[in-house]
Tab-separated table of C-alpha atoms in Angstrom:
chain	number	residue	atom	x	y	z
A	1	MET	CA	-5.870	-48.279	48.860
A	2	PRO	CA	-2.576	-46.568	49.821
A	3	LEU	CA	-2.870	-43.752	47.191
A	4	GLN	CA	-5.786	-41.438	47.697
A	5	GLY	CA	-6.966	-38.264	45.934
A	6	THR	CA	-6.815	-37.391	42.210
A	7	SER	CA	-3.932	-36.658	39.878
A	8	PRO	CA	-1.708	-34.775	40.022
A	9	ASN	CA	-2.095	-34.596	43.811
A	10	LYS	CA	-2.426	-38.170	45.097
A	11	ASN	CA	-1.039	-38.949	48.581
A	12	PHE	CA	0.186	-42.202	50.157
A	13	ILE	CA	-1.893	-43.082	53.231
A	14	ARG	CA	-0.643	-45.831	55.614
A	15	THR	CA	-3.213	-48.474	56.576
A	16	ASP	CA	-3.440	-51.954	58.106
A	17	GLY	CA	-6.787	-52.506	56.509
A	18	VAL	CA	-8.692	-50.994	59.467
A	19	ARG	CA	-6.734	-48.038	60.774
A	20	THR	CA	-5.079	-45.292	58.663
A	21	GLY	CA	-2.659	-42.434	59.142
A	22	THR	CA	0.795	-41.936	60.562
A	23	THR	CA	-0.041	-43.793	63.849
A	24	VAL	CA	-1.459	-47.054	62.530
A	25	TRP	CA	0.442	-49.259	65.023
A	26	GLN	CA	-0.169	-46.928	67.932
A	27	GLN	CA	-3.881	-47.020	67.160
A	28	ALA	CA	-3.773	-50.826	67.156
A	29	LYS	CA	-1.919	-50.890	70.507
A	30	ALA	CA	-4.393	-48.481	72.049
A	31	ALA	CA	-7.180	-50.795	70.929
A	32	SER	CA	-5.380	-53.729	72.602
A	33	ILE	CA	-4.910	-55.316	69.205
A	34	GLY	CA	-1.628	-57.032	68.696
A	35	ASN	CA	0.566	-56.813	65.657
A	36	THR	CA	-1.132	-59.521	63.648
A	37	ALA	CA	0.379	-61.055	60.562
A	38	ALA	CA	-2.669	-60.068	58.497
A	39	ALA	CA	-2.415	-56.413	59.477
A	40	ALA	CA	1.316	-56.367	58.797
A	41	ASP	CA	0.813	-57.998	55.399
A	42	THR	CA	-1.876	-55.472	54.471
A	43	HIS	CA	0.327	-52.588	55.530
A	44	ASP	CA	3.412	-53.857	53.762
A	45	GLN	CA	1.498	-54.752	50.606
A	46	ASP	CA	0.179	-51.190	50.353
A	47	ILE	CA	3.791	-49.965	50.440
A	48	ALA	CA	4.751	-52.524	47.784
A	49	ASN	CA	1.832	-51.461	45.582
A	50	VAL	CA	2.937	-47.834	45.720
A	51	LEU	CA	6.543	-48.745	44.917
A	52	SER	CA	5.475	-50.864	41.970
A	53	THR	CA	3.636	-47.923	40.379
A	54	ALA	CA	6.470	-45.444	40.972
A	55	TRP	CA	8.697	-44.177	38.097
A	56	GLN	CA	11.939	-46.111	38.569
A	57	THR	CA	15.279	-44.332	38.042
A	58	ASP	CA	16.665	-47.286	36.094
A	59	GLY	CA	13.804	-47.130	33.603
A	60	SER	CA	12.385	-50.489	34.674
A	61	ASN	CA	8.988	-48.985	35.408
A	62	GLN	CA	7.514	-46.484	32.933
A	63	PRO	CA	4.657	-43.976	33.228
A	64	SER	CA	1.263	-45.176	32.066
A	65	ALA	CA	-0.101	-41.661	31.402
A	66	ASP	CA	1.079	-38.142	30.622
A	67	LEU	CA	3.178	-36.633	33.390
A	68	PRO	CA	2.081	-33.111	34.393
A	69	MET	CA	5.194	-31.209	35.481
A	70	ASN	CA	3.381	-28.477	37.445
A	71	SER	CA	5.393	-25.804	35.523
A	72	LYS	CA	8.682	-27.491	36.441
A	73	LYS	CA	11.554	-28.422	34.123
A	74	PHE	CA	13.520	-31.528	33.311
A	75	THR	CA	17.132	-30.632	34.051
A	76	GLY	CA	20.439	-32.365	33.642
A	77	HIS	CA	19.265	-34.795	30.960
A	78	ALA	CA	21.552	-35.849	28.107
A	79	ALA	CA	21.431	-34.526	24.542
A	80	ALA	CA	18.943	-36.263	22.264
A	81	THR	CA	20.471	-38.798	19.871
A	82	ALA	CA	17.248	-40.348	18.546
A	83	ARG	CA	14.064	-38.839	17.169
A	84	THR	CA	12.168	-40.149	20.229
A	85	HIS	CA	14.453	-38.380	22.735
A	86	LEU	CA	13.698	-35.228	24.682
A	87	PRO	CA	15.885	-32.499	23.100
A	88	LEU	CA	17.988	-29.919	24.873
A	89	ALA	CA	17.145	-26.280	24.222
A	90	SER	CA	20.757	-25.823	23.082
A	91	GLN	CA	20.272	-28.470	20.400
A	92	VAL	CA	17.223	-26.641	19.082
A	93	GLN	CA	18.927	-23.243	19.133
A	94	ASP	CA	22.036	-24.630	17.456
A	95	SER	CA	19.950	-26.240	14.661
A	96	ALA	CA	21.524	-29.575	15.641
A	97	PHE	CA	18.587	-31.548	14.272
A	98	ASN	CA	18.231	-29.970	10.818
A	99	PHE	CA	21.750	-28.789	9.902
A	100	GLY	CA	23.895	-31.386	8.197
A	101	GLY	CA	27.169	-29.472	8.183
A	102	LEU	CA	29.525	-29.490	5.198
A	103	ALA	CA	27.843	-31.263	2.304
A	104	THR	CA	29.460	-34.050	0.333
A	105	GLY	CA	28.731	-35.337	-3.156
A	106	THR	CA	29.273	-33.018	-6.118
A	107	ALA	CA	28.435	-29.417	-7.009
A	108	ASN	CA	25.066	-30.400	-8.472
A	109	SER	CA	24.413	-33.620	-6.539
A	110	ILE	CA	24.538	-32.577	-2.880
A	111	ILE	CA	24.543	-35.117	-0.043
A	112	THR	CA	24.042	-34.372	3.640
A	113	SER	CA	23.027	-36.279	6.767
A	114	LEU	CA	21.046	-35.262	9.821
A	115	THR	CA	21.490	-36.617	13.350
A	116	PRO	CA	19.251	-38.203	14.500
A	117	ALA	CA	18.727	-39.654	11.054
A	118	ILE	CA	15.422	-39.072	9.322
A	119	THR	CA	13.687	-41.932	7.533
A	120	ALA	CA	11.398	-39.989	5.193
A	121	TYR	CA	10.850	-36.469	3.877
A	122	ALA	CA	7.923	-34.579	5.401
A	123	ASP	CA	6.097	-31.623	3.886
A	124	GLY	CA	7.599	-28.422	5.312
A	125	MET	CA	10.749	-30.145	6.602
A	126	VAL	CA	13.707	-27.732	6.753
A	127	VAL	CA	17.245	-28.963	6.070
A	128	GLY	CA	20.436	-26.913	6.178
A	129	PHE	CA	23.920	-27.575	4.814
A	130	ARG	CA	27.141	-25.793	3.899
A	131	ALA	CA	27.843	-26.001	0.162
A	132	SER	CA	31.158	-27.595	-0.728
A	133	ALA	CA	31.284	-26.289	-4.327
A	134	ASN	CA	29.685	-23.715	-6.636
A	135	THR	CA	26.732	-24.961	-8.649
A	136	THR	CA	27.559	-25.332	-12.333
A	137	GLY	CA	24.139	-24.809	-13.895
A	138	VAL	CA	24.502	-28.019	-15.907
A	139	GLY	CA	21.341	-30.028	-15.252
A	140	ALA	CA	19.287	-29.883	-12.071
A	141	THR	CA	20.895	-29.417	-8.652
A	142	VAL	CA	19.596	-32.112	-6.284
A	143	LEU	CA	19.816	-32.792	-2.540
A	144	ASN	CA	19.834	-36.236	-0.922
A	145	VAL	CA	19.364	-36.347	2.889
A	146	ASN	CA	20.229	-39.504	4.848
A	147	SER	CA	20.118	-41.501	1.576
A	148	ILE	CA	16.327	-41.107	1.346
A	149	GLY	CA	16.499	-39.878	-2.254
A	150	ALA	CA	17.738	-36.987	-4.376
A	151	LYS	CA	15.199	-34.209	-5.016
A	152	PRO	CA	15.704	-31.021	-7.108
A	153	ILE	CA	16.511	-27.732	-5.368
A	154	LEU	CA	14.709	-24.720	-6.872
A	155	ARG	CA	15.647	-21.055	-6.542
A	156	VAL	CA	13.333	-18.412	-5.091
A	157	ASP	CA	11.998	-17.745	-8.617
A	158	GLY	CA	11.068	-21.415	-9.060
A	159	GLN	CA	13.854	-22.118	-11.558
A	160	LYS	CA	16.691	-24.626	-11.339
A	161	MET	CA	20.078	-23.499	-10.108
A	162	ALA	CA	22.320	-21.712	-12.580
A	163	ALA	CA	26.093	-21.420	-12.447
A	164	SER	CA	27.287	-20.127	-9.048
A	165	ASP	CA	23.749	-19.605	-7.726
A	166	MET	CA	25.007	-21.629	-4.767
A	167	ALA	CA	28.540	-20.779	-3.689
A	168	ALA	CA	31.079	-22.951	-1.888
A	169	GLY	CA	31.320	-22.248	1.839
A	170	ARG	CA	27.909	-20.626	2.174
A	171	VAL	CA	25.132	-22.043	4.354
A	172	TYR	CA	21.762	-22.771	2.733
A	173	TYR	CA	18.410	-23.900	4.125
A	174	VAL	CA	15.821	-25.602	1.960
A	175	THR	CA	12.211	-26.642	2.625
A	176	TYR	CA	10.687	-29.845	1.306
A	177	ASN	CA	7.561	-29.393	-0.847
A	178	SER	CA	5.712	-32.696	-0.982
A	179	THR	CA	3.273	-31.411	-3.610
A	180	SER	CA	6.023	-30.770	-6.160
A	181	ASN	CA	8.485	-33.284	-4.671
A	182	VAL	CA	11.230	-30.640	-4.630
A	183	TRP	CA	13.290	-28.615	-2.192
A	184	ASN	CA	12.248	-24.944	-2.231
A	185	SER	CA	15.040	-22.518	-1.366
A	186	THR	CA	15.517	-18.821	-0.746
A	187	VAL	CA	18.475	-18.782	-3.146
A	188	VAL	CA	18.296	-15.765	-5.456
A	189	PRO	CA	19.940	-15.801	-8.880
A	190	ASN	CA	23.687	-15.277	-8.659
A	191	ALA	CA	24.064	-11.899	-6.855
A	192	LEU	CA	20.881	-10.926	-8.773
A	193	ASN	CA	22.712	-8.054	-10.482
A	194	SER	CA	23.945	-10.463	-13.145
A	195	TYR	CA	20.653	-12.312	-13.552
A	196	VAL	CA	18.596	-11.670	-16.684
A	197	PHE	CA	14.803	-11.730	-16.340
A	198	THR	CA	13.588	-12.779	-19.772
A	199	GLY	CA	9.878	-13.004	-20.469
A	200	LYS	CA	9.038	-13.000	-16.760
A	201	THR	CA	6.388	-11.089	-14.831
A	202	ILE	CA	7.725	-9.427	-11.680
A	203	THR	CA	4.880	-8.333	-9.407
A	204	GLY	CA	5.401	-6.179	-6.342
A	205	GLY	CA	9.049	-7.184	-5.961
A	206	THR	CA	12.064	-5.244	-4.772
A	207	PHE	CA	15.255	-5.988	-6.715
A	208	SER	CA	18.720	-4.463	-6.656
A	209	GLY	CA	20.414	-3.987	-9.987
A	210	PRO	CA	19.010	-6.730	-12.238
A	211	THR	CA	19.106	-6.691	-16.013
A	212	ILE	CA	15.530	-7.044	-17.271
A	213	ASN	CA	14.878	-8.028	-20.888
A	214	ASN	CA	11.432	-8.370	-22.479
A	215	ALA	CA	9.801	-8.537	-19.050
A	216	THR	CA	6.470	-7.273	-17.779
A	217	ILE	CA	6.876	-5.349	-14.512
A	218	ALA	CA	3.690	-4.804	-12.491
A	219	ASN	CA	3.430	-2.809	-9.237
A	220	ALA	CA	7.187	-2.835	-8.676
A	221	THR	CA	9.091	-0.048	-6.959
A	222	ILE	CA	12.517	0.859	-8.369
A	223	SER	CA	14.265	2.670	-5.558
A	224	SER	CA	17.470	3.507	-7.415
A	225	LEU	CA	19.486	2.822	-10.541
A	226	ALA	CA	23.257	2.617	-10.791
A	227	ALA	CA	23.042	4.935	-13.810
A	228	PRO	CA	20.238	6.719	-15.685
A	229	LEU	CA	18.129	4.328	-17.759
A	230	GLY	CA	19.481	4.465	-21.300
A	231	VAL	CA	17.565	5.608	-24.357
A	232	ALA	CA	17.790	2.155	-25.915
A	233	TYR	CA	15.830	0.774	-22.940
A	234	GLY	CA	13.098	3.397	-22.952
A	235	GLY	CA	14.820	5.861	-20.614
A	236	LEU	CA	16.214	9.331	-21.197
A	237	GLY	CA	19.805	8.754	-20.124
A	238	LEU	CA	19.610	11.928	-18.009
A	239	SER	CA	20.130	12.055	-14.260
A	240	SER	CA	18.619	15.421	-13.327
A	241	TYR	CA	16.349	18.166	-14.603
A	242	THR	CA	15.427	21.765	-13.922
A	243	ALA	CA	11.873	23.038	-14.117
A	244	GLY	CA	11.102	24.029	-17.699
A	245	ASP	CA	13.759	21.831	-19.334
A	246	ILE	CA	12.911	20.474	-22.776
A	247	VAL	CA	14.256	17.072	-23.850
A	248	TYR	CA	15.131	16.586	-27.522
A	249	ALA	CA	16.954	14.034	-29.659
A	250	SER	CA	20.574	15.087	-30.075
A	251	GLY	CA	21.449	11.993	-32.090
A	252	ALA	CA	20.048	8.715	-33.347
A	253	THR	CA	20.346	7.102	-29.888
A	254	THR	CA	20.953	10.048	-27.553
A	255	LEU	CA	18.826	12.667	-25.859
A	256	ALA	CA	19.768	16.077	-24.503
A	257	LYS	CA	17.966	18.789	-22.579
A	258	LEU	CA	17.487	22.457	-23.371
A	259	ALA	CA	17.076	24.788	-20.403
A	260	LYS	CA	13.975	26.930	-20.357
A	261	GLY	CA	14.091	30.283	-22.093
A	262	THR	CA	13.034	33.658	-20.767
A	263	ALA	CA	9.686	35.395	-20.985
A	264	ALA	CA	8.495	36.179	-24.527
A	265	GLN	CA	11.059	33.869	-26.151
A	266	ALA	CA	9.998	31.363	-28.779
A	267	LEU	CA	11.396	27.914	-29.610
A	268	LEU	CA	13.112	27.969	-33.009
A	269	MET	CA	15.634	25.805	-34.842
A	270	ASN	CA	19.265	26.864	-34.463
A	271	ALA	CA	21.328	28.241	-37.335
A	272	GLY	CA	22.732	24.805	-38.176
A	273	ALA	CA	19.249	23.252	-38.158
A	274	THR	CA	20.510	20.584	-35.728
A	275	ALA	CA	18.782	21.433	-32.461
A	276	PRO	CA	16.097	23.677	-31.015
A	277	SER	CA	17.062	26.986	-29.448
A	278	TRP	CA	15.349	29.926	-27.828
A	279	ALA	CA	14.979	33.224	-29.666
A	280	THR	CA	13.444	36.541	-28.709
A	281	VAL	CA	10.529	37.252	-31.051
A	282	PRO	CA	9.847	40.838	-32.180
A	283	PHE	CA	6.166	40.633	-31.315
A	284	THR	CA	4.343	39.098	-28.397
A	285	LYS	CA	0.924	40.713	-28.816
A	286	SER	CA	-1.405	41.153	-31.763
A	287	PHE	CA	-4.692	42.786	-32.674
A	288	GLU	CA	-7.199	42.344	-35.508
A	289	SER	CA	-10.289	44.477	-35.824
A	290	ALA	CA	-13.695	43.423	-36.960
A	291	GLN	CA	-14.691	44.363	-40.521
A	292	GLN	CA	-15.275	48.113	-40.623
A	293	THR	CA	-17.423	50.226	-42.977
A	294	TYR	CA	-15.457	52.252	-45.534
A	295	THR	CA	-16.877	55.761	-45.593
A	296	LEU	CA	-15.523	58.500	-47.871
A	297	SER	CA	-14.100	61.419	-45.901
A	298	GLY	CA	-14.828	59.367	-42.750
A	299	ALA	CA	-12.667	58.261	-39.844
A	300	LEU	CA	-12.241	55.205	-37.606
A	301	THR	CA	-10.884	54.948	-34.069
A	302	LEU	CA	-10.168	51.299	-33.193
A	303	ALA	CA	-9.065	50.403	-29.649
A	304	HIS	CA	-6.316	47.771	-30.006
A	305	GLY	CA	-5.751	46.846	-26.323
A	306	LEU	CA	-2.020	46.210	-26.815
A	307	GLY	CA	-1.033	48.502	-23.981
A	308	VAL	CA	1.703	50.155	-26.062
A	309	GLN	CA	1.922	51.746	-29.464
A	310	PRO	CA	2.137	49.008	-32.128
A	311	LYS	CA	5.483	48.361	-33.808
A	312	LEU	CA	3.805	47.061	-36.952
A	313	TYR	CA	0.369	47.750	-38.345
A	314	MET	CA	-1.540	47.384	-41.580
A	315	VAL	CA	-4.996	47.760	-43.126
A	316	VAL	CA	-6.623	45.578	-45.779
A	317	LEU	CA	-9.770	45.797	-47.828
A	318	VAL	CA	-11.904	42.660	-47.709
A	319	CYS	CA	-14.133	42.035	-50.697
A	320	THR	CA	-17.755	41.488	-49.682
A	321	THR	CA	-19.288	41.731	-53.170
A	322	ALA	CA	-17.324	40.601	-56.229
A	323	GLN	CA	-15.698	43.512	-58.089
A	324	SER	CA	-12.690	44.150	-60.357
A	325	GLY	CA	-11.960	40.426	-60.626
A	326	TYR	CA	-11.896	39.901	-56.855
A	327	SER	CA	-14.034	37.284	-55.139
A	328	ILE	CA	-15.765	37.528	-51.809
A	329	ASN	CA	-13.256	37.357	-48.892
A	330	ASP	CA	-10.306	38.284	-51.107
A	331	GLU	CA	-8.023	40.750	-49.321
A	332	VAL	CA	-6.122	43.695	-50.817
A	333	LEU	CA	-3.357	45.373	-48.820
A	334	ILE	CA	-3.754	49.153	-48.757
A	335	ASN	CA	-0.702	51.327	-48.299
A	336	PRO	CA	-1.449	54.484	-46.372
A	337	GLY	CA	-1.018	57.576	-48.496
A	338	THR	CA	-2.800	59.992	-50.823
A	339	ASN	CA	-3.255	60.342	-54.540
A	340	GLN	CA	-4.644	63.643	-55.699
A	341	SER	CA	-6.773	63.986	-58.752
A	342	GLY	CA	-8.845	66.763	-60.153
A	343	SER	CA	-11.843	65.765	-58.137
A	344	GLY	CA	-10.179	65.190	-54.753
A	345	ASP	CA	-7.880	62.994	-52.677
A	346	HIS	CA	-7.851	59.189	-52.959
A	347	GLY	CA	-6.415	57.043	-50.145
A	348	LEU	CA	-6.227	56.972	-46.365
A	349	SER	CA	-3.947	57.751	-43.457
A	350	VAL	CA	-3.206	55.422	-40.515
A	351	PHE	CA	-1.720	56.746	-37.285
A	352	PRO	CA	-1.651	54.517	-34.167
A	353	ASP	CA	-1.038	55.459	-30.551
A	354	ALA	CA	-0.810	53.463	-27.299
A	355	THR	CA	-4.584	53.043	-27.221
A	356	ASN	CA	-6.070	53.203	-30.706
A	357	ILE	CA	-5.465	52.734	-34.373
A	358	ASN	CA	-6.745	55.886	-36.036
A	359	ILE	CA	-7.753	55.914	-39.697
A	360	ARG	CA	-8.763	58.896	-41.874
A	361	PHE	CA	-10.296	58.312	-45.379
A	362	GLY	CA	-9.912	60.665	-48.372
A	363	GLN	CA	-12.713	62.340	-50.298
A	364	GLU	CA	-12.522	59.892	-53.177
A	365	THR	CA	-12.511	56.107	-53.347
A	366	ILE	CA	-9.274	54.176	-53.032
A	367	CYS	CA	-7.777	53.058	-56.320
A	368	ILE	CA	-6.772	49.394	-56.790
A	369	PHE	CA	-5.625	47.322	-59.763
A	370	HIS	CA	-7.871	44.780	-61.439
A	371	LYS	CA	-7.031	41.327	-60.009
A	372	THR	CA	-6.417	39.611	-63.346
A	373	THR	CA	-5.813	42.317	-65.991
A	374	GLY	CA	-3.837	44.828	-63.921
A	375	ALA	CA	-5.978	47.674	-65.205
A	376	ILE	CA	-6.521	50.408	-62.646
A	377	GLN	CA	-9.941	50.572	-61.070
A	378	THR	CA	-10.474	54.167	-60.211
A	379	ALA	CA	-13.865	53.915	-58.654
A	380	ILE	CA	-14.389	50.877	-56.411
A	381	THR	CA	-17.724	50.665	-54.720
A	382	PRO	CA	-17.239	51.322	-50.970
A	383	ALA	CA	-20.302	49.212	-50.150
A	384	SER	CA	-18.599	46.190	-51.774
A	385	TRP	CA	-15.645	46.294	-49.406
A	386	LYS	CA	-14.895	46.302	-45.701
A	387	LEU	CA	-11.754	47.473	-43.935
A	388	VAL	CA	-9.800	45.378	-41.389
A	389	ALA	CA	-6.945	46.781	-39.304
A	390	ARG	CA	-4.181	44.609	-37.818
A	391	ALA	CA	-1.406	45.535	-35.396
A	392	TRP	CA	1.495	43.899	-33.482
A	393	ALA	CA	3.536	44.967	-30.496
């Protein structure tokens, strides 16, 4: 056998059937063996056998097994023109096999051809073309490649093309989906800022400037808006705020903001009763004592805790046992002062300071009017009443 060893490293070894190597004839001469016809035929036939298994440059002899290239390249070969040809890297980089160039047909019935021509659509096959017209949105937009058959092109949202979703002169790539028998595209609705999402659920998407009507938005991030979201769409229509601002309705469809007030101010309605406004209230602190025992000629010192002398104060009698037409828990306002009679002084005095409300009772009971008849009651029963002091600052 002239070829010895194993692939991919077989070597041609010369032989006359007995001797081998590069000195076959010299070995025969040294052995006093002449150049016999049989030896010459064996030698020459080995050479012929090797040549018959060699890869011929004219293609007349083809490989019978895979050819390991030992990390070497095929160079200088021609560009592929059939699907069975070895492609050039430049053809792959230039998308020569899946870009059909300027499409023909109509705006909604697009025709393109690939070279080498395909004979069937395959799942995941990518085809590119340059649109020759804007889509019209009338009916489905279809693509027919190499006359295999027209299949619908769907947008990225799974819907058919609307008017101008595809624009003349732009390049588009679509992917064949054998399950749905359609071309899936990355085409977004026309510029997206004019597309209306109606009744759709948008999950985790990022969109720039769409109009969204009656849609459910889940886990979406809105990075910016061209203008504040209007009141009619659930927004406030305001672009900025300051800490403490209060938002209120300034009209049937408008909102406004009121800046925060200052310490001790209260929120009131303005003079025209049209909007809230801040006003400084006369009192910010208050005090109310527990019910105190009313003792003739006695005194009370009630710590109010206001920190300053009260601006307004008052005392009331609280009925604890029904008397003079009054029921339990009825209150009667008592004006400080005195009323002398033959037997002594009726009434009380109230004089507050920064710490206490001080009360001094007269020698006689306080006089009040009967609740229903108006008759004067000159001798209320102190045990039937309690005194409560209130103050504001």
